[in-house]
JSON list of C-alpha atoms in Angstrom, two decimals:
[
{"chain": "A", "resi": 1, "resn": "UNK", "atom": "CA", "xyz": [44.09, 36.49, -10.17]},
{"chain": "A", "resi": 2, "resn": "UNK", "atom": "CA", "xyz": [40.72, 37.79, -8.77]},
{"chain": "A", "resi": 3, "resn": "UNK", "atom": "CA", "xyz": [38.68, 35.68, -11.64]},
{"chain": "A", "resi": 4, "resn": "UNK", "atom": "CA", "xyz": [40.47, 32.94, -9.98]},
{"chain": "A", "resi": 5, "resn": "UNK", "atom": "CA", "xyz": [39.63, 33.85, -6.36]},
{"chain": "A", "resi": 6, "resn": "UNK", "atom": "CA", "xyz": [35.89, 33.82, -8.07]},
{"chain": "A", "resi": 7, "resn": "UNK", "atom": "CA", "xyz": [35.82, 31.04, -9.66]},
{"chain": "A", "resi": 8, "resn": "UNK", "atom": "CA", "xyz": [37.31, 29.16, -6.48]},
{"chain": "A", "resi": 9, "resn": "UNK", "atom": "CA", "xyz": [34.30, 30.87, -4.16]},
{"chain": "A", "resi": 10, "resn": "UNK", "atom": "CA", "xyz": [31.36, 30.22, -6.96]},
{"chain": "A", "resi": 11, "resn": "UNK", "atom": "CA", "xyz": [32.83, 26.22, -7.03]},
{"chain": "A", "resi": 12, "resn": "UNK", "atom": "CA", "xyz": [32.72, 26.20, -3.05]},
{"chain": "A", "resi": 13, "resn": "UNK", "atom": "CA", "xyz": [29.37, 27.87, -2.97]},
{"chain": "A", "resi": 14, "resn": "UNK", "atom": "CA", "xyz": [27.90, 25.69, -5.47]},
{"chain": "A", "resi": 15, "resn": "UNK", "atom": "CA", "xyz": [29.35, 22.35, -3.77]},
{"chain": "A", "resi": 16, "resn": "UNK", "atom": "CA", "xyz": [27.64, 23.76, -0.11]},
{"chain": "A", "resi": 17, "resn": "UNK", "atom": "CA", "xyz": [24.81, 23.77, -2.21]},
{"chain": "A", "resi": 18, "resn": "UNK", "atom": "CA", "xyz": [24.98, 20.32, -3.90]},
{"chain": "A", "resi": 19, "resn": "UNK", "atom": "CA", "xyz": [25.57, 18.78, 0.07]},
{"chain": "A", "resi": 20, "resn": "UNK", "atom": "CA", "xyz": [22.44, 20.72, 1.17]},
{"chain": "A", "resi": 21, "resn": "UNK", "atom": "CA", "xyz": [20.17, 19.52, -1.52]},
{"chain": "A", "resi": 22, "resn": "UNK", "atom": "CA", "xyz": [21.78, 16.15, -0.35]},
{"chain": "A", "resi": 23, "resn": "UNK", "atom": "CA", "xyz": [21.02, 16.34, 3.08]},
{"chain": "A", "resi": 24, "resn": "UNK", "atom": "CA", "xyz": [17.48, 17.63, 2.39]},
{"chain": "A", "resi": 25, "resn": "UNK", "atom": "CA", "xyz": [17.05, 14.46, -0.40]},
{"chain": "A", "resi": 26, "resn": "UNK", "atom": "CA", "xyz": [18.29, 12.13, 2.48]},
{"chain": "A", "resi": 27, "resn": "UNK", "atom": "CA", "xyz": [15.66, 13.62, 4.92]},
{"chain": "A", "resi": 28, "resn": "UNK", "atom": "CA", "xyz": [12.85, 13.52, 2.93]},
{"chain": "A", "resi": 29, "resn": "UNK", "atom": "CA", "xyz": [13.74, 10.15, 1.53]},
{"chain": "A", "resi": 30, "resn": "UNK", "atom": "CA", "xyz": [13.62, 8.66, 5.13]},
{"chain": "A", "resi": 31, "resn": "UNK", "atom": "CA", "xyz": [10.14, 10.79, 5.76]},
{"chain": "A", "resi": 32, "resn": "UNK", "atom": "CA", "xyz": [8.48, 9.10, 2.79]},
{"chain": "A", "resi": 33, "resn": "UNK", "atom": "CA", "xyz": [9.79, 6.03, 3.73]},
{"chain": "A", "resi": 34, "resn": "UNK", "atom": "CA", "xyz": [8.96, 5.98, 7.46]},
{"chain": "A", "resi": 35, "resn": "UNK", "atom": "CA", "xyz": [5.01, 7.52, 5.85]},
{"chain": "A", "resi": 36, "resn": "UNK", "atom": "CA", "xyz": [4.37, 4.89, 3.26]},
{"chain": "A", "resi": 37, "resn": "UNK", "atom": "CA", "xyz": [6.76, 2.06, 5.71]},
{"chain": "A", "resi": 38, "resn": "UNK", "atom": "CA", "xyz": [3.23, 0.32, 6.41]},
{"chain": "A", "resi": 39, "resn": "UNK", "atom": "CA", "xyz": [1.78, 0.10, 2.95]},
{"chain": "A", "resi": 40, "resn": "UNK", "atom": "CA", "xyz": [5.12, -1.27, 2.01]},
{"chain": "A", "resi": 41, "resn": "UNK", "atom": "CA", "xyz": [5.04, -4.45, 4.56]},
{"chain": "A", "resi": 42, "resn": "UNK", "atom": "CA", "xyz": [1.76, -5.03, 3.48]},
{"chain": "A", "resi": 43, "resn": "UNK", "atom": "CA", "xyz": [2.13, -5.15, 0.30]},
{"chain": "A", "resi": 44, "resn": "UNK", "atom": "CA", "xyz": [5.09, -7.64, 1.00]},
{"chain": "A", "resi": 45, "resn": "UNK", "atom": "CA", "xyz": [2.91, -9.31, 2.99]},
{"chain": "A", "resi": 46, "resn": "UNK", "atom": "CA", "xyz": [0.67, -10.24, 0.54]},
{"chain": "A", "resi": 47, "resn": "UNK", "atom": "CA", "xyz": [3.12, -11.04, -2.18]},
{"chain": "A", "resi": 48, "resn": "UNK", "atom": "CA", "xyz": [4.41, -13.48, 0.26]},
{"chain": "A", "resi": 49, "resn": "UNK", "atom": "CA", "xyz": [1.09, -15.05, 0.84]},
{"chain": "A", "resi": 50, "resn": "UNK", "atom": "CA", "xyz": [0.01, -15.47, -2.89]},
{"chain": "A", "resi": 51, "resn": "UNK", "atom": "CA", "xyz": [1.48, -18.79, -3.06]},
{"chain": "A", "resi": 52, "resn": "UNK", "atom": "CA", "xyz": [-0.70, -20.05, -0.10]},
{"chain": "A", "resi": 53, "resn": "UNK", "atom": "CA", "xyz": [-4.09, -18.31, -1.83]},
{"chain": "A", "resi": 54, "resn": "UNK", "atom": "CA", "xyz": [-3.00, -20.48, -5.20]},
{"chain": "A", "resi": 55, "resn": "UNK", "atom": "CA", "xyz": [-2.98, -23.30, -3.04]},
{"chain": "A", "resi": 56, "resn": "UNK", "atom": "CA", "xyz": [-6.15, -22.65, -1.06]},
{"chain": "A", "resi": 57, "resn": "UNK", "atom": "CA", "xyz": [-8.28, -21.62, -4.08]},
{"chain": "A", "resi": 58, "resn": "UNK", "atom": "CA", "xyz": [-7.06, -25.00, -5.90]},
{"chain": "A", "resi": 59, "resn": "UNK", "atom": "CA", "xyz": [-8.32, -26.41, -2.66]},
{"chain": "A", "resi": 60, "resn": "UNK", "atom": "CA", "xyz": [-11.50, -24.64, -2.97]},
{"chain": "A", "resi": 61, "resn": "UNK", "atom": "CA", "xyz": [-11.92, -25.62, -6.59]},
{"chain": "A", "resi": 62, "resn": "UNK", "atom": "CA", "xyz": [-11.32, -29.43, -5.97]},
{"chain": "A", "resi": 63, "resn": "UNK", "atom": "CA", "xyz": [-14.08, -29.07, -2.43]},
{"chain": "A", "resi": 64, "resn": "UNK", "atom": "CA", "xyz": [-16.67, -27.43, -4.32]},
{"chain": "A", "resi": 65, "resn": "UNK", "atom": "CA", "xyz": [-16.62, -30.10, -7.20]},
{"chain": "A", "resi": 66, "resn": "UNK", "atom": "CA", "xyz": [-17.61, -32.73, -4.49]},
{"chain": "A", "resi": 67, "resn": "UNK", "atom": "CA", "xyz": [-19.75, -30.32, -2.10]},
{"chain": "A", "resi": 68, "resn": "UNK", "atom": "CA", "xyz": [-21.62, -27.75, -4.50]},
{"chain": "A", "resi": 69, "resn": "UNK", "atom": "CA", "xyz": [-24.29, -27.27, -1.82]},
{"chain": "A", "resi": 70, "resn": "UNK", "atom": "CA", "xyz": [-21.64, -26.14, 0.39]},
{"chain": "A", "resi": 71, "resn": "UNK", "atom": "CA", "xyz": [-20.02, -23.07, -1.76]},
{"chain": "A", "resi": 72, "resn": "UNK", "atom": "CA", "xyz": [-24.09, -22.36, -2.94]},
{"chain": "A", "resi": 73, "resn": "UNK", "atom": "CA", "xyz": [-25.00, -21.82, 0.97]},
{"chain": "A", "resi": 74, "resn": "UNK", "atom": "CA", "xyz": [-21.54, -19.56, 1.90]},
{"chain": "A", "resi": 75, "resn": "UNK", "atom": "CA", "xyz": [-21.94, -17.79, -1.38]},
{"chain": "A", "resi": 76, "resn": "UNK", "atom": "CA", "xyz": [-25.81, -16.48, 0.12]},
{"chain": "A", "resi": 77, "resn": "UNK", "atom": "CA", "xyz": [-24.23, -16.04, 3.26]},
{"chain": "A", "resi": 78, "resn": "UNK", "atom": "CA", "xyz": [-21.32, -13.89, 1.91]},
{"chain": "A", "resi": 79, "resn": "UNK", "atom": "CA", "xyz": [-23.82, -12.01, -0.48]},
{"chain": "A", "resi": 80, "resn": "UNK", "atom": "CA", "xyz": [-26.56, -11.36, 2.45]},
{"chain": "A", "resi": 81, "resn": "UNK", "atom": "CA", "xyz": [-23.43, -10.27, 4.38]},
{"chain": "A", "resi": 82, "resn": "UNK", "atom": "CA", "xyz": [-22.40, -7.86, 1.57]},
{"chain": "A", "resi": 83, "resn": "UNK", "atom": "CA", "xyz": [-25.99, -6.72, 1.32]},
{"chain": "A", "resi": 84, "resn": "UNK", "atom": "CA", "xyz": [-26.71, -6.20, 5.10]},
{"chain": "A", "resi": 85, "resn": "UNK", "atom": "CA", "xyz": [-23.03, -3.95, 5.54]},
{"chain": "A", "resi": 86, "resn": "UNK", "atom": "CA", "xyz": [-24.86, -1.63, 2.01]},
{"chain": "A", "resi": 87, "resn": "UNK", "atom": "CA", "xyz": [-27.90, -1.48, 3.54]},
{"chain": "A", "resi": 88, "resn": "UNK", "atom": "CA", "xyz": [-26.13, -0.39, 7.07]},
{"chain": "A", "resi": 89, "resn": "UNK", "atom": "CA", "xyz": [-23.77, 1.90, 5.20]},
{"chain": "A", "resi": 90, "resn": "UNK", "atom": "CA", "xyz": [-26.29, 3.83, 3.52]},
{"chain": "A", "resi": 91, "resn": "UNK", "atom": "CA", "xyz": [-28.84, 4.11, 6.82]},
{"chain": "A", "resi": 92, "resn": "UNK", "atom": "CA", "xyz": [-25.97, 5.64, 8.29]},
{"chain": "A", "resi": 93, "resn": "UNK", "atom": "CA", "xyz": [-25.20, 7.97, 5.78]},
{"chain": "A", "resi": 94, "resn": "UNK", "atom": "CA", "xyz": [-28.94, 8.85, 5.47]},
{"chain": "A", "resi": 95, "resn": "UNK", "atom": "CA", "xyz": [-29.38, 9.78, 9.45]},
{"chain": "A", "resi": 96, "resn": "UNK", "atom": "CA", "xyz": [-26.00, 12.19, 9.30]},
{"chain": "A", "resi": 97, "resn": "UNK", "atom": "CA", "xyz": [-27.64, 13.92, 6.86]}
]
């Protein structure tokens, strides 16, 4: 009779443990999800908006057929952008130092 009373207080031990682990799974499930929540609707975000970019880059493609001159001179302007933000960067970087 006592292997019984045993076994029935090892089964209700073990099942307080099994809800515990539970509630801690739930609670850390709605941490990560309330940590990474912003990455998430971005990423949705931009899933949602990768029909317009096939549209706009077709739009692109088509525009700079008939006006080369104009992708040439935004292409320098991107590029000298690119190269002034380096060249900012690394003064920056330098004078911490």
């Amino acid at each position: 009779m006592s292997s019984k009373l045993e076994l029935h207080k090892r089964k209700a031990y073990l099942l307080s443990q099994i809800q515990q682990q539970r509630l801690d799974l739930s609670a850390s499930r709605r941490d990560w999800h309330e940590a990474t929540g912003v990455y998430d609707r971005g990423w949705n975000t931009l899933l949602s908006l990768r029909s317009w970019a096939l549209v706009g880059s077709s739009v692109m493609a088509i525009w700079s057929v008939r006006h080369p001159r104009f992708l040439v001179r935004w292409a320098r302007r991107g590029f000298g952008a690119w190269s002034a933000w380096r060249l900012v960067k690394s003064t920056l970087r330098n004078q911490q130092r």
